[in-house]
Amino acid sequence: MVRTGRRQAGADGPYEVFHTDCPARDVVDHVTSRWGIWVLIALRNTSLRFFELRDGIQGISEKMLAQTLRTLVQDDLVWREVEPTTPPQVTYGLTAFGQDVAEPLTDLFDRITRRLPPDRRPRRSA
């Protein structure tokens, strides 16, 4: 029996996440990408406009932020709302699926930051 990894979870069983064609694998890759995890953590408690995300996630370029957001919106982890103003105001937030995925990431982030010794923490600029 040949399995493609593209079957839906449910009556036929779970996704085959170790198969290269598994759609769940793509979502995991997007969530754990260099910037995906930071976008999800940034949106964990609030919705933010594009420039707020850009300014809040140090080191991300506008191009990478736009690309990461586009991917997370396509994966239904993030919602996008455009207000028809000039210029348009674009706001992003987590969908229910995104909140479900971000919760353990936030827990992991919080555990790591609680355990970092003081000499490994970045200095805050004034």
Coordinates of C-alpha atoms in Angstrom, one line a residue:
M1 CA 0.0 0.0 0.0
V2 CA 1.4 3.4 -1.0
R3 CA 0.6 6.3 1.2
T4 CA 0.9 9.8 -0.1
G5 CA 0.7 11.7 3.2
R6 CA -2.1 13.9 1.9
R7 CA -5.0 12.3 3.5
Q8 CA -7.0 14.3 6.1
A9 CA -6.9 13.6 9.7
G10 CA -10.1 12.0 11.0
A11 CA -11.7 8.7 9.9
D12 CA -8.6 7.7 7.9
G13 CA -6.2 8.5 10.7
P14 CA -3.7 11.2 11.3
Y15 CA -1.4 12.9 8.8
E16 CA 1.8 11.2 7.9
V17 CA 4.1 14.0 9.1
F18 CA 7.3 12.3 8.1
H19 CA 6.3 12.1 4.5
T20 CA 7.7 14.9 2.4
D21 CA 4.2 15.6 0.8
C22 CA 2.4 15.9 4.0
P23 CA 0.6 19.3 4.2
A24 CA 1.0 19.4 8.0
R25 CA 4.8 19.3 7.5
D26 CA 4.6 22.5 5.5
V27 CA 2.7 24.3 8.3
V28 CA 5.3 23.1 10.9
D29 CA 8.1 24.4 8.6
H30 CA 6.3 27.8 8.4
V31 CA 5.7 28.0 12.1
T32 CA 9.3 27.1 13.0
S33 CA 10.9 29.2 10.3
R34 CA 13.4 31.9 11.4
W35 CA 10.7 34.6 11.6
G36 CA 7.4 32.6 11.9
I37 CA 7.9 31.7 15.5
W38 CA 8.6 35.4 16.4
V39 CA 5.5 36.6 14.5
L40 CA 3.3 34.1 16.4
I41 CA 4.8 35.1 19.7
A42 CA 4.4 38.8 19.0
L43 CA 0.7 38.3 18.1
R44 CA 0.0 36.0 21.1
N45 CA -1.9 38.6 23.2
T46 CA -3.0 41.3 20.7
S47 CA -3.5 42.2 17.1
L48 CA -0.9 44.5 15.6
R49 CA -0.4 46.6 12.5
F50 CA 2.4 45.8 10.1
F51 CA 4.7 48.6 11.3
E52 CA 4.2 47.6 14.9
L53 CA 5.3 44.0 14.1
R54 CA 8.2 45.3 12.1
D55 CA 9.4 47.6 14.9
G56 CA 8.7 45.0 17.6
I57 CA 10.6 42.1 16.0
Q58 CA 14.2 43.4 15.8
G59 CA 16.2 42.3 12.9
I60 CA 13.4 41.4 10.5
S61 CA 13.2 43.3 7.2
E62 CA 9.9 44.5 5.7
K63 CA 10.3 42.0 2.9
M64 CA 10.7 39.0 5.2
L65 CA 7.9 40.2 7.5
A66 CA 5.6 40.5 4.5
Q67 CA 6.6 37.1 3.2
T68 CA 6.2 35.5 6.7
L69 CA 2.8 37.0 7.2
R70 CA 1.6 36.0 3.8
T71 CA 2.6 32.4 4.5
L72 CA 1.0 32.3 8.0
V73 CA -2.2 33.8 6.6
Q74 CA -2.3 31.1 3.9
D75 CA -1.8 28.5 6.6
D76 CA -4.8 30.0 8.5
L77 CA -2.6 30.8 11.5
V78 CA -2.9 34.6 11.2
W79 CA -5.8 36.7 10.0
R80 CA -5.3 39.9 8.0
E81 CA -7.7 42.9 8.0
V82 CA -7.3 45.9 5.6
E83 CA -9.0 49.2 6.4
P84 CA -9.7 51.1 3.2
T85 CA -7.9 54.3 4.2
T86 CA -5.1 56.2 2.5
P87 CA -2.6 54.6 3.0
P88 CA -4.4 51.3 3.8
Q89 CA -4.1 50.2 7.5
V90 CA -3.4 46.5 7.7
T91 CA -3.8 44.7 11.0
Y92 CA -2.8 41.1 11.8
G93 CA -3.9 38.8 14.6
L94 CA -4.0 35.1 15.5
T95 CA -6.8 32.9 14.3
A96 CA -8.1 30.2 16.7
F97 CA -5.7 27.8 15.1
G98 CA -2.9 30.3 15.4
Q99 CA -3.6 30.8 19.1
D100 CA -3.6 27.0 19.6
V101 CA -0.2 26.7 17.9
A102 CA 1.3 29.8 19.6
E103 CA 0.4 28.7 23.1
P104 CA 3.1 26.0 23.4
L105 CA 5.6 28.3 21.6
T106 CA 4.9 31.0 24.1
D107 CA 5.3 28.5 27.0
L108 CA 8.6 27.4 25.5
F109 CA 9.8 31.0 25.1
D110 CA 8.8 31.8 28.7
R111 CA 10.6 28.7 30.1
I112 CA 13.8 29.6 28.2
T113 CA 13.7 33.3 29.3
R114 CA 13.1 32.3 32.9
R115 CA 16.1 30.1 33.0
L116 CA 18.6 32.3 31.2
P117 CA 21.3 33.5 33.7
P118 CA 21.5 37.3 34.1
D119 CA 24.9 37.4 32.2
R120 CA 23.2 36.0 29.1
R121 CA 20.3 38.4 28.9
P122 CA 20.6 41.3 26.5
R123 CA 21.2 44.7 27.9
R124 CA 18.4 47.1 27.4
S125 CA 19.2 50.3 25.6
A126 CA 18.0 53.5 27.2

